[in-house]
Coordinates of C-alpha atoms in Angstrom, one line a residue:
X14 CA 58.4 132.8 104.5
X15 CA 58.1 135.8 102.3
X16 CA 60.8 138.4 102.3
X17 CA 59.6 141.8 103.5
X18 CA 61.2 144.9 102.5
X19 CA 61.3 147.7 105.0
X20 CA 62.6 151.2 104.7
X21 CA 63.7 153.6 107.6
X22 CA 64.5 157.4 107.5
X23 CA 68.0 157.0 109.2
X24 CA 70.4 154.2 110.3
X25 CA 69.6 154.5 113.9
X26 CA 65.9 153.7 113.3
X27 CA 66.9 150.9 111.1
X28 CA 69.3 149.5 113.8
X29 CA 66.6 149.9 116.5
X30 CA 64.0 148.0 114.2
X31 CA 66.7 145.2 113.4
X32 CA 67.5 144.7 117.1
X33 CA 63.8 144.5 118.1
X34 CA 63.2 141.9 115.3
X35 CA 66.1 139.7 116.5
X36 CA 65.2 140.1 120.2
X37 CA 61.6 139.2 119.4
X38 CA 62.8 136.1 117.3
X39 CA 65.1 134.9 120.2
X40 CA 62.4 135.5 122.9
X41 CA 59.8 133.7 120.7
X42 CA 62.2 130.7 120.3
X43 CA 63.1 130.5 123.9
X44 CA 59.4 130.5 124.9
X45 CA 58.7 127.7 122.5
X46 CA 61.3 125.3 124.0
X47 CA 62.7 124.5 127.3
X48 CA 66.0 123.8 125.8
X49 CA 68.6 126.0 124.0
X50 CA 68.2 128.1 120.8
X51 CA 70.9 129.3 118.4
X52 CA 71.8 132.8 117.3
X53 CA 74.0 133.3 114.3
X54 CA 75.7 136.6 113.8
X55 CA 78.2 138.2 111.5
X56 CA 81.1 140.6 112.0
X57 CA 81.1 144.1 110.6
X58 CA 80.1 147.6 111.6
X59 CA 76.3 147.0 111.5
X60 CA 76.4 144.1 114.1
X61 CA 78.7 145.9 116.2
X62 CA 76.0 148.7 116.5
X63 CA 72.8 146.4 116.7
X64 CA 74.1 143.6 118.9
X65 CA 74.4 146.0 122.1
X66 CA 70.6 146.8 121.6
X67 CA 69.8 143.0 121.3
X68 CA 71.8 142.3 124.4
X69 CA 69.7 145.0 126.4
X70 CA 66.6 142.9 125.8
X71 CA 65.3 140.6 128.4
X72 CA 66.7 137.3 126.9
X73 CA 67.9 134.4 128.8
X74 CA 71.4 134.2 127.3
X75 CA 72.4 131.3 129.3
X76 CA 70.1 129.2 126.8
X77 CA 71.5 130.7 123.6
X78 CA 74.2 129.4 121.6
X79 CA 76.0 132.0 119.5
X80 CA 78.1 131.5 116.4
X81 CA 79.4 133.2 113.3
X82 CA 77.8 133.1 109.9
X83 CA 81.1 134.2 108.5
X84 CA 84.3 134.0 110.3
X85 CA 87.8 134.7 109.3
X86 CA 90.5 132.3 110.4
X87 CA 92.3 134.6 112.7
X88 CA 93.0 134.7 116.4
X89 CA 90.2 135.9 118.6
X90 CA 92.1 139.0 119.6
X91 CA 92.4 140.0 115.9
X92 CA 90.3 143.1 114.8
X93 CA 88.6 141.1 112.0
X94 CA 87.5 138.3 114.4
X95 CA 83.7 138.0 114.6
X96 CA 84.2 135.9 117.9
X97 CA 86.4 138.5 119.3
X98 CA 83.8 141.2 118.6
X99 CA 81.0 139.1 120.1
X100 CA 82.9 138.2 123.2
X101 CA 83.8 141.8 123.7
X102 CA 80.0 142.9 123.2
X103 CA 78.9 140.3 125.6
X104 CA 81.5 141.0 128.2
X105 CA 80.6 144.8 128.1
X106 CA 77.0 144.1 128.5
X107 CA 77.8 141.5 131.3
X108 CA 76.0 138.8 129.6
X109 CA 76.8 135.1 129.7
X110 CA 78.0 133.7 126.3
X111 CA 78.2 130.3 125.0
X112 CA 80.1 130.8 121.8
X113 CA 80.6 128.0 119.3
X114 CA 83.8 128.9 117.5
X115 CA 87.0 127.7 116.1
X116 CA 88.9 127.4 119.4
X117 CA 92.6 128.6 120.1
X118 CA 94.3 126.7 117.3
X119 CA 93.6 128.7 114.0
X120 CA 95.4 126.3 111.7
X121 CA 92.9 125.4 109.0
X122 CA 92.5 121.7 109.9
X123 CA 92.3 122.2 113.6
X124 CA 89.9 125.2 113.4
X125 CA 87.6 123.3 111.0
X126 CA 87.5 120.2 113.3
X127 CA 86.8 122.3 116.4
X128 CA 84.1 124.3 114.6
X129 CA 82.4 121.2 113.2
X130 CA 82.3 119.7 116.7
X131 CA 81.1 122.9 118.2
X132 CA 78.2 123.3 115.7
X133 CA 77.1 119.8 116.4
X134 CA 76.0 120.9 119.8
X135 CA 74.0 123.9 118.5
X136 CA 70.3 123.9 118.5
X137 CA 68.8 123.7 114.9
X138 CA 67.2 125.3 113.2
X139 CA 68.7 128.7 114.0
X140 CA 66.3 130.9 116.0
X141 CA 67.8 134.2 114.7
X142 CA 70.4 135.2 112.2
X143 CA 72.0 138.4 111.5
X144 CA 74.3 139.2 108.6
X145 CA 76.1 142.3 108.0
X146 CA 74.5 145.1 105.9
X147 CA 75.7 148.5 104.6
X148 CA 78.9 149.8 103.2
X149 CA 80.8 146.8 104.7
X150 CA 78.4 144.1 103.5
X151 CA 80.2 140.9 103.1
X152 CA 79.7 140.5 99.4
X153 CA 83.0 142.4 99.4
X154 CA 84.8 139.5 100.9
X155 CA 83.7 137.5 97.7
X156 CA 84.5 140.2 95.2
X157 CA 87.2 142.4 96.6
X158 CA 87.8 144.4 93.4
X159 CA 85.0 146.8 92.4
X160 CA 83.5 145.6 89.2
X161 CA 80.4 147.6 88.9
X162 CA 77.0 147.0 90.3
X163 CA 76.3 143.4 91.8

């Protein structure tokens, strides 16, 4: 698959295009199978703005497994929890959610075991994936100190 670069006049137009692309990928995957599909998301400001638009699409969320592409080992009610953000957005949209996450115990060993077990139930390959973009792009998690252009 070739990478296609697109440019939009403003953030709202880019967010709309992103939500349409994600919704179409999920709808296509669901049409192609009678089973489940997976949707991988990240935390951050961009997913927080795009996911409500994806949730407004006509998607059979009962058949979608959702999990984080990047998650911090924090309780689900922590502001930095991707799972917490996803749960909040699905709840606000009144959509069913099958989230594959760490579980309640966020000690590293228990969380890893729970996450590995949950991901074994996910449909592979992932039907759609969304990673954060913009000012809070997650490269900053790897390189927290500014050191020039990356």
